[in-house]
Amino acid sequence: MKLPSQEEFETSSAGETVPTGELDNVLGPRPDVPLDTDSRDMVVSKDPMLFIQLNELLGWPQALEWRETGRWVRFEEKLEVDAGRWSAPHVPTLALTSLQKLRSLLAEGLVLLDCPALSLLELVEQVIRVEWLSPELKGQLQALLLQRPQHHIQMGGTRLCWESTEQKKVSHDEDVPLKEQRQNPLRQKLPPGAEAAVVLAGELGFLARPLGAFVQLKNPVVLGPLTEVPLPSRFFCLLLGPPMPGRVYHEMGRAVAVLLSDLQFQCSVRRASNLHDLLAAIDAFLQEVTVLPPGRWDPTARIPPPKCLPPRHKRLPSQVWEARGVSRLGRAGAEDSHRRRGPHTPSPELQRTGWLFGGLVQDVRRKAPWYPSDFLDALHPQCLSAVLYIYLATVTNAITFGGLLGDATEGAQGVLESFLGTAVTGAAFCLVAGQPLTILSSTGPVLVFERLLFTFCRDHSLDYLPFRLWVGIWVAAFCLVLVATEASVLVRYFTRFTEEGFCALISLIFIYDALGKMLSLTRAYPIQRPGSPASGCFCQYPGPGENVSQWTRTKPNDRDDILSMDLGLVNASLLPPPECTQKGGYPRGPGCHTVPDIAFFSFLLFLTSFFFATALKYVKNSHFFPSMVRKVFSDFSSVLAILLGCALDAFLDLATPKLLVPTEFKPTLPGRGWLVSPFGANSWWLSIAAALPALLLSILIFMDQQITAVILNRTQYRLQKGAGFHLDLFCVAVLILLTSVLGLPWYVSATVISLAHMDSLRRESRAYAPGEAPSFLGIREQRLTGLMVFILTGISIFLAPVLKFIPMPVLYGIFLYMGVAALSSIQFMKRVQLLLMPAKHQPDLLFLRHVPLSRVHLFTAIQLACLGLLWIIKSTPAAIIFPIMLLGLVGVRKALEWIFSPQELLWLDELMPDEERNILDKGLEPDHSFNGSDREDSELIYQPKAPEINISVN
């Protein structure tokens, strides 16, 4: 029988909790809530976590002793006595008869739901008040219950047990926890405020009938050494009786522990007032159990904990919500926010105000109260690793795109402008933007437009930088118009179809640039093959007499020596160039000054950094090393991969291409100052004609900026401080004007690096139950990491003596890692893999249960066609219409409504606001119109919503 308690609770909850995301829909986020705590900030008004321990009475009829045999926090751990260790946490399974017998015993036994006992002695005196027990039996039973149990505590791999003494009673002074209890490592995994529940079960021969008692203490108290962890106990259960065939009392004790580990049962019992409420809670539990038929599974098998669990709000009774002050309407909104997978619920940031710059004013008002905490929340060691990681990624991006921009503009802009522009715009954006987690950088689409603009100016004999200045002025003006008219609310029409197409394109640009840069090394450092003309190198001597000096050996040792002797007749030898020079010769030939190992070793460094960054990122989920070590490896994966590549390069001491950092602070183009002339050699009317390309660039910047903003502000990232779509676009418009005046590159939000920034700032629970994965708490929202990244980028010119030792192939490997990680995280790639996968080997993806496979393939094929068309247009002279084609993705998505039904679009993509409104007007609820049976709910629906670098919105 499979138990509901281990299937249907939320991993992020430590007790009876309501996720903040649910209550925020009703109350909204509050700036007065501290965001730097890891165990309290994502939950409100909760019941304490419960640690349950089963002490079993063993040794009848010889020497009776209490021994701990099982414990529960979320999952069950059994004591493996012969091995001397605790078992791995697993989902508990019970026989249905044990629950039924337990219910019958409690129905006839003693139930105290508001016991005022303040010590173990007072509790025992309350429990043994049973009419059919004689005074003699009460005395024996009291002595037995006060006997100290034997625990099993593992500390640093050593076994520490407390041996029970002969019938030693626990006095009032001995209620103080022992030293071993306080040093128990399990205590660190339990959050502050956790409580305990003790279950005592066993066979007792001098009892004529079963004795059952269930006690809930009015005020939890520490019951001395009764539990292995010194926690205040809230529940106490006693199950004793005469010997019976089978381990009846042991199984009933496990049944009580499993009941108490179920959060809904625990919630009901905490609010129970009489025996009827207790039995009703057991009946409610029995109605939800899943029975496994006998003979179809191995009862001795242990079911491992699932990777992800469904939210608990589905099982919470209505009185819990009412007790927390959440109205029916608020509860419905909270439940709906958890169930809905696709429809966009308009957030306050995306609602029109109806007046000019109204959205901008609202963004400023919304973000202002959070401004002090944006710096205080950064005081955490995790931010240091984020700064190092994103700094190296930003420097790599600045160098790569700076070099590409220098090639595209024939030196009008270069690496120095890229460094300076990145530092100035990025730092300014992090200080005043609505979403400071965004990283501004050069992007592929903007670089394509810069190349087209320069080509146009060169072909028509125009002065490039002045014409570019007017394009930037017009772009800033158009963006300010978009901010004034609150055009950012249109991002509600950017569904997953549009986002995946755009993000896949950006990720492919990252991968293409990384591979392209590596392939270009084979031209700079050609691979030498035997027999190729470039491999020839001979040592020429000036005269025959001087050639005799090389023959120091009387007998040749190998073929090369023979060839050297033969060539000596013509004053030539195959000696290496250094030896040739030492012996007075002159190296001659095209291969004398080439190092054939550079290209191969560069690819080795490239692949080493890529694979090590990937492996170290996921070492956190492995079973090796302590959890703290795994977390350090994961947080510093990219930094460690770069250091490893640098160490390999330094060890072999090969002349691989190194990071080129500008050493002088002056423009790349000779003869120009830092301020661009408004006209230069151009005519005045070109300042007006620049409005046409500026309009296309404005569309591109709006799409590039706002799609990234939508992805970063998705609800699955649990951001608490709100977004600022209008404020961010306003900042980008002002910065574009600034960079145009200074002749610096244009910058917008970089999708992949911004998501990598958020991923490096993931907050996870520190205290979690054995077998339970650390729960995702959100992102550490602050401004300091981005600000420090761009400050370091600005001073990188002065760090040239250190940065010049970083091999470029290592940075290209990190570049490839970022692109591959982003591309592999979107649902689009999973559907592409289905095209090549036989049906019997396909994974159990949730959308495959509701959408025919042929329709899934059709949707994927349309996305592939759109992506291919975007790539072709980007790579051809027709790239001038590239911004319009990006905007056309929204039109293609709208046209899909004629091909796919709303049900199919809801599972494969999302419903547009118009589609959602039409369905609601017809009285249909998209979540219920095709949900199927409740038994079809899968853990796939509840997979974690914050992958490592998550571009997807699934």
PDB file of N, CA and C in Angstrom, residues 281-345:
ATOM      1  N   ALA A 281      -9.731  11.809  11.080  1.00  0.00           N
ATOM      2  CA  ALA A 281      -8.467  12.044  10.380  1.00  0.00           C
ATOM      3  C   ALA A 281      -7.882  10.744   9.852  1.00  0.00           C
ATOM      4  N   ILE A 282      -7.986   9.668  10.642  1.00  0.00           N
ATOM      5  CA  ILE A 282      -7.505   8.365  10.159  1.00  0.00           C
ATOM      6  C   ILE A 282      -8.330   7.896   8.965  1.00  0.00           C
ATOM      7  N   ASP A 283      -9.661   8.088   9.035  1.00  0.00           N
ATOM      8  CA  ASP A 283     -10.514   7.690   7.907  1.00  0.00           C
ATOM      9  C   ASP A 283     -10.181   8.487   6.651  1.00  0.00           C
ATOM     10  N   ALA A 284      -9.889   9.776   6.802  1.00  0.00           N
ATOM     11  CA  ALA A 284      -9.517  10.585   5.647  1.00  0.00           C
ATOM     12  C   ALA A 284      -8.207  10.102   5.047  1.00  0.00           C
ATOM     13  N   PHE A 285      -7.298   9.669   5.907  1.00  0.00           N
ATOM     14  CA  PHE A 285      -6.038   9.121   5.411  1.00  0.00           C
ATOM     15  C   PHE A 285      -6.283   7.827   4.642  1.00  0.00           C
ATOM     16  N   LEU A 286      -7.141   6.965   5.186  1.00  0.00           N
ATOM     17  CA  LEU A 286      -7.426   5.688   4.526  1.00  0.00           C
ATOM     18  C   LEU A 286      -8.085   5.885   3.167  1.00  0.00           C
ATOM     19  N   GLN A 287      -8.829   6.954   3.003  1.00  0.00           N
ATOM     20  CA  GLN A 287      -9.483   7.192   1.721  1.00  0.00           C
ATOM     21  C   GLN A 287      -8.497   7.571   0.617  1.00  0.00           C
ATOM     22  N   GLU A 288      -7.293   7.980   1.002  1.00  0.00           N
ATOM     23  CA  GLU A 288      -6.322   8.432   0.008  1.00  0.00           C
ATOM     24  C   GLU A 288      -5.195   7.455  -0.244  1.00  0.00           C
ATOM     25  N   VAL A 289      -5.156   6.349   0.485  1.00  0.00           N
ATOM     26  CA  VAL A 289      -4.052   5.417   0.283  1.00  0.00           C
ATOM     27  C   VAL A 289      -4.206   4.716  -1.058  1.00  0.00           C
ATOM     28  N   THR A 290      -3.083   4.281  -1.599  1.00  0.00           N
ATOM     29  CA  THR A 290      -3.040   3.534  -2.848  1.00  0.00           C
ATOM     30  C   THR A 290      -2.610   2.113  -2.527  1.00  0.00           C
ATOM     31  N   VAL A 291      -3.410   1.145  -2.884  1.00  0.00           N
ATOM     32  CA  VAL A 291      -3.156  -0.250  -2.546  1.00  0.00           C
ATOM     33  C   VAL A 291      -2.393  -0.917  -3.684  1.00  0.00           C
ATOM     34  N   LEU A 292      -1.311  -1.599  -3.323  1.00  0.00           N
ATOM     35  CA  LEU A 292      -0.555  -2.397  -4.282  1.00  0.00           C
ATOM     36  C   LEU A 292      -0.983  -3.850  -4.136  1.00  0.00           C
ATOM     37  N   PRO A 293      -1.401  -4.510  -5.208  1.00  0.00           N
ATOM     38  CA  PRO A 293      -1.912  -5.888  -5.093  1.00  0.00           C
ATOM     39  C   PRO A 293      -0.806  -6.847  -4.688  1.00  0.00           C
ATOM     40  N   PRO A 294      -1.103  -7.816  -3.835  1.00  0.00           N
ATOM     41  CA  PRO A 294      -0.081  -8.790  -3.427  1.00  0.00           C
ATOM     42  C   PRO A 294       0.348  -9.643  -4.616  1.00  0.00           C
ATOM     43  N   GLY A 295       1.600 -10.059  -4.598  1.00  0.00           N
ATOM     44  CA  GLY A 295       2.117 -10.882  -5.678  1.00  0.00           C
ATOM     45  C   GLY A 295       2.561 -10.101  -6.897  1.00  0.00           C
ATOM     46  N   ARG A 296       2.371  -8.770  -6.890  1.00  0.00           N
ATOM     47  CA  ARG A 296       2.774  -7.956  -8.028  1.00  0.00           C
ATOM     48  C   ARG A 296       3.968  -7.063  -7.708  1.00  0.00           C
ATOM     49  N   TRP A 297       4.446  -7.162  -6.477  1.00  0.00           N
ATOM     50  CA  TRP A 297       5.611  -6.372  -6.111  1.00  0.00           C
ATOM     51  C   TRP A 297       6.290  -7.039  -4.934  1.00  0.00           C
ATOM     52  N   ASP A 298       7.513  -6.642  -4.655  1.00  0.00           N
ATOM     53  CA  ASP A 298       8.305  -7.227  -3.583  1.00  0.00           C
ATOM     54  C   ASP A 298       8.115  -6.404  -2.313  1.00  0.00           C
ATOM     55  N   PRO A 299       7.478  -6.979  -1.283  1.00  0.00           N
ATOM     56  CA  PRO A 299       7.247  -6.195  -0.052  1.00  0.00           C
ATOM     57  C   PRO A 299       8.539  -5.760   0.633  1.00  0.00           C
ATOM     58  N   THR A 300       9.657  -6.470   0.379  1.00  0.00           N
ATOM     59  CA  THR A 300      10.912  -6.090   1.021  1.00  0.00           C
ATOM     60  C   THR A 300      11.632  -4.962   0.276  1.00  0.00           C
ATOM     61  N   ALA A 301      11.134  -4.627  -0.924  1.00  0.00           N
ATOM     62  CA  ALA A 301      11.779  -3.564  -1.696  1.00  0.00           C
ATOM     63  C   ALA A 301      11.501  -2.208  -1.045  1.00  0.00           C
ATOM     64  N   ARG A 302      12.460  -1.342  -1.101  1.00  0.00           N
ATOM     65  CA  ARG A 302      12.327  -0.001  -0.541  1.00  0.00           C
ATOM     66  C   ARG A 302      12.195   1.002  -1.683  1.00  0.00           C
ATOM     67  N   ILE A 303      11.105   1.742  -1.653  1.00  0.00           N
ATOM     68  CA  ILE A 303      10.829   2.707  -2.711  1.00  0.00           C
ATOM     69  C   ILE A 303      11.621   3.980  -2.422  1.00  0.00           C
ATOM     70  N   PRO A 304      12.519   4.377  -3.312  1.00  0.00           N
ATOM     71  CA  PRO A 304      13.307   5.597  -3.052  1.00  0.00           C
ATOM     72  C   PRO A 304      12.427   6.836  -3.098  1.00  0.00           C
ATOM     73  N   PRO A 305      12.797   7.879  -2.404  1.00  0.00           N
ATOM     74  CA  PRO A 305      12.003   9.119  -2.439  1.00  0.00           C
ATOM     75  C   PRO A 305      11.947   9.681  -3.850  1.00  0.00           C
ATOM     76  N   PRO A 306      10.802  10.194  -4.260  1.00  0.00           N
ATOM     77  CA  PRO A 306      10.713  10.801  -5.597  1.00  0.00           C
ATOM     78  C   PRO A 306      11.534  12.081  -5.668  1.00  0.00           C
ATOM     79  N   LYS A 307      11.928  12.425  -6.890  1.00  0.00           N
ATOM     80  CA  LYS A 307      12.736  13.627  -7.075  1.00  0.00           C
ATOM     81  C   LYS A 307      11.927  14.892  -6.846  1.00  0.00           C
ATOM     82  N   CYS A 308      10.642  14.834  -7.162  1.00  0.00           N
ATOM     83  CA  CYS A 308       9.813  16.022  -6.990  1.00  0.00           C
ATOM     84  C   CYS A 308       8.430  15.581  -6.565  1.00  0.00           C
ATOM     85  N   LEU A 309       7.781  16.405  -5.802  1.00  0.00           N
ATOM     86  CA  LEU A 309       6.501  16.067  -5.207  1.00  0.00           C
ATOM     87  C   LEU A 309       5.473  17.145  -5.526  1.00  0.00           C
ATOM     88  N   PRO A 310       4.210  16.772  -5.599  1.00  0.00           N
ATOM     89  CA  PRO A 310       3.177  17.755  -5.932  1.00  0.00           C
ATOM     90  C   PRO A 310       2.943  18.733  -4.794  1.00  0.00           C
ATOM     91  N   PRO A 311       2.395  19.885  -5.106  1.00  0.00           N
ATOM     92  CA  PRO A 311       2.114  20.863  -4.047  1.00  0.00           C
ATOM     93  C   PRO A 311       1.059  20.349  -3.095  1.00  0.00           C
ATOM     94  N   ARG A 312       1.185  20.743  -1.831  1.00  0.00           N
ATOM     95  CA  ARG A 312       0.300  20.223  -0.801  1.00  0.00           C
ATOM     96  C   ARG A 312      -1.050  20.917  -0.757  1.00  0.00           C
ATOM     97  N   HIS A 313      -1.189  22.037  -1.478  1.00  0.00           N
ATOM     98  CA  HIS A 313      -2.443  22.778  -1.347  1.00  0.00           C
ATOM     99  C   HIS A 313      -3.618  21.948  -1.844  1.00  0.00           C
ATOM    100  N   LYS A 314      -3.363  20.920  -2.675  1.00  0.00           N
ATOM    101  CA  LYS A 314      -4.455  20.082  -3.155  1.00  0.00           C
ATOM    102  C   LYS A 314      -5.100  19.299  -2.020  1.00  0.00           C
ATOM    103  N   ARG A 315      -4.312  18.955  -0.980  1.00  0.00           N
ATOM    104  CA  ARG A 315      -4.836  18.107   0.084  1.00  0.00           C
ATOM    105  C   ARG A 315      -5.185  18.892   1.335  1.00  0.00           C
ATOM    106  N   LEU A 316      -4.860  20.196   1.345  1.00  0.00           N
ATOM    107  CA  LEU A 316      -5.154  20.962   2.545  1.00  0.00           C
ATOM    108  C   LEU A 316      -6.661  21.117   2.729  1.00  0.00           C
ATOM    109  N   PRO A 317      -7.196  20.801   3.871  1.00  0.00           N
ATOM    110  CA  PRO A 317      -8.625  21.011   4.107  1.00  0.00           C
ATOM    111  C   PRO A 317      -8.966  22.491   4.156  1.00  0.00           C
ATOM    112  N   SER A 318     -10.223  22.782   3.883  1.00  0.00           N
ATOM    113  CA  SER A 318     -10.648  24.186   3.775  1.00  0.00           C
ATOM    114  C   SER A 318     -10.479  24.926   5.089  1.00  0.00           C
ATOM    115  N   GLN A 319     -10.593  24.219   6.228  1.00  0.00           N
ATOM    116  CA  GLN A 319     -10.480  24.929   7.493  1.00  0.00           C
ATOM    117  C   GLN A 319      -9.072  25.449   7.734  1.00  0.00           C
ATOM    118  N   VAL A 320      -8.076  24.834   7.076  1.00  0.00           N
ATOM    119  CA  VAL A 320      -6.713  25.320   7.245  1.00  0.00           C
ATOM    120  C   VAL A 320      -6.575  26.684   6.609  1.00  0.00           C
ATOM    121  N   TRP A 321      -7.132  26.830   5.398  1.00  0.00           N
ATOM    122  CA  TRP A 321      -7.056  28.130   4.732  1.00  0.00           C
ATOM    123  C   TRP A 321      -7.820  29.188   5.527  1.00  0.00           C
ATOM    124  N   GLU A 322      -8.989  28.814   6.045  1.00  0.00           N
ATOM    125  CA  GLU A 322      -9.774  29.776   6.806  1.00  0.00           C
ATOM    126  C   GLU A 322      -9.054  30.158   8.087  1.00  0.00           C
ATOM    127  N   ALA A 323      -8.357  29.175   8.709  1.00  0.00           N
ATOM    128  CA  ALA A 323      -7.629  29.480   9.935  1.00  0.00           C
ATOM    129  C   ALA A 323      -6.492  30.451   9.692  1.00  0.00           C
ATOM    130  N   ARG A 324      -5.995  30.472   8.462  1.00  0.00           N
ATOM    131  CA  ARG A 324      -4.890  31.376   8.141  1.00  0.00           C
ATOM    132  C   ARG A 324      -5.359  32.704   7.618  1.00  0.00           C
ATOM    133  N   GLY A 325      -6.654  32.919   7.603  1.00  0.00           N
ATOM    134  CA  GLY A 325      -7.142  34.212   7.187  1.00  0.00           C
ATOM    135  C   GLY A 325      -7.204  34.396   5.695  1.00  0.00           C
ATOM    136  N   VAL A 326      -7.154  33.329   4.923  1.00  0.00           N
ATOM    137  CA  VAL A 326      -7.222  33.420   3.471  1.00  0.00           C
ATOM    138  C   VAL A 326      -8.652  33.156   3.047  1.00  0.00           C
ATOM    139  N   SER A 327      -9.238  34.086   2.353  1.00  0.00           N
ATOM    140  CA  SER A 327     -10.622  33.959   1.944  1.00  0.00           C
ATOM    141  C   SER A 327     -10.781  32.891   0.880  1.00  0.00           C
ATOM    142  N   ARG A 328     -12.029  32.546   0.590  1.00  0.00           N
ATOM    143  CA  ARG A 328     -12.298  31.576  -0.473  1.00  0.00           C
ATOM    144  C   ARG A 328     -11.767  32.077  -1.800  1.00  0.00           C
ATOM    145  N   LEU A 329     -11.956  33.349  -2.055  1.00  0.00           N
ATOM    146  CA  LEU A 329     -11.470  33.905  -3.313  1.00  0.00           C
ATOM    147  C   LEU A 329      -9.957  33.832  -3.375  1.00  0.00           C
ATOM    148  N   GLY A 330      -9.299  34.169  -2.269  1.00  0.00           N
ATOM    149  CA  GLY A 330      -7.850  34.091  -2.244  1.00  0.00           C
ATOM    150  C   GLY A 330      -7.364  32.670  -2.382  1.00  0.00           C
ATOM    151  N   ARG A 331      -8.078  31.735  -1.751  1.00  0.00           N
ATOM    152  CA  ARG A 331      -7.688  30.332  -1.864  1.00  0.00           C
ATOM    153  C   ARG A 331      -7.832  29.845  -3.294  1.00  0.00           C
ATOM    154  N   ALA A 332      -8.908  30.252  -3.939  1.00  0.00           N
ATOM    155  CA  ALA A 332      -9.104  29.848  -5.324  1.00  0.00           C
ATOM    156  C   ALA A 332      -8.002  30.399  -6.200  1.00  0.00           C
ATOM    157  N   GLY A 333      -7.627  31.649  -5.943  1.00  0.00           N
ATOM    158  CA  GLY A 333      -6.550  32.224  -6.737  1.00  0.00           C
ATOM    159  C   GLY A 333      -5.232  31.522  -6.485  1.00  0.00           C
ATOM    160  N   ALA A 334      -4.999  31.132  -5.216  1.00  0.00           N
ATOM    161  CA  ALA A 334      -3.750  30.445  -4.914  1.00  0.00           C
ATOM    162  C   ALA A 334      -3.705  29.082  -5.579  1.00  0.00           C
ATOM    163  N   GLU A 335      -4.818  28.338  -5.485  1.00  0.00           N
ATOM    164  CA  GLU A 335      -4.841  27.027  -6.117  1.00  0.00           C
ATOM    165  C   GLU A 335      -4.713  27.149  -7.621  1.00  0.00           C
ATOM    166  N   ASP A 336      -5.382  28.152  -8.176  1.00  0.00           N
ATOM    167  CA  ASP A 336      -5.339  28.322  -9.621  1.00  0.00           C
ATOM    168  C   ASP A 336      -3.921  28.647 -10.082  1.00  0.00           C
ATOM    169  N   SER A 337      -3.194  29.421  -9.277  1.00  0.00           N
ATOM    170  CA  SER A 337      -1.835  29.771  -9.680  1.00  0.00           C
ATOM    171  C   SER A 337      -0.939  28.548  -9.687  1.00  0.00           C
ATOM    172  N   HIS A 338      -1.248  27.557  -8.850  1.00  0.00           N
ATOM    173  CA  HIS A 338      -0.436  26.343  -8.850  1.00  0.00           C
ATOM    174  C   HIS A 338      -0.820  25.409  -9.983  1.00  0.00           C
ATOM    175  N   ARG A 339      -2.109  25.380 -10.328  1.00  0.00           N
ATOM    176  CA  ARG A 339      -2.535  24.427 -11.344  1.00  0.00           C
ATOM    177  C   ARG A 339      -2.240  24.919 -12.742  1.00  0.00           C
ATOM    178  N   ARG A 340      -2.330  26.210 -12.940  1.00  0.00           N
ATOM    179  CA  ARG A 340      -2.220  26.721 -14.299  1.00  0.00           C
ATOM    180  C   ARG A 340      -0.803  26.562 -14.800  1.00  0.00           C
ATOM    181  N   ARG A 341      -0.692  26.058 -15.972  1.00  0.00           N
ATOM    182  CA  ARG A 341       0.606  25.873 -16.572  1.00  0.00           C
ATOM    183  C   ARG A 341       0.838  26.878 -17.677  1.00  0.00           C
ATOM    184  N   GLY A 342      -0.218  27.342 -18.323  1.00  0.00           N
ATOM    185  CA  GLY A 342       0.001  28.147 -19.489  1.00  0.00           C
ATOM    186  C   GLY A 342      -0.504  29.562 -19.419  1.00  0.00           C
ATOM    187  N   PRO A 343      -1.737  29.852 -19.063  1.00  0.00           N
ATOM    188  CA  PRO A 343      -2.287  31.188 -19.226  1.00  0.00           C
ATOM    189  C   PRO A 343      -1.498  32.236 -18.457  1.00  0.00           C
ATOM    190  N   HIS A 344      -1.352  33.386 -19.076  1.00  0.00           N
ATOM    191  CA  HIS A 344      -0.676  34.512 -18.432  1.00  0.00           C
ATOM    192  C   HIS A 344      -1.666  35.235 -17.532  1.00  0.00           C
ATOM    193  N   THR A 345      -1.437  35.212 -16.246  1.00  0.00           N
ATOM    194  CA  THR A 345      -2.231  36.038 -15.354  1.00  0.00           C
ATOM    195  C   THR A 345      -1.588  37.415 -15.295  1.00  0.00           C
TER     196      THR A 345
END
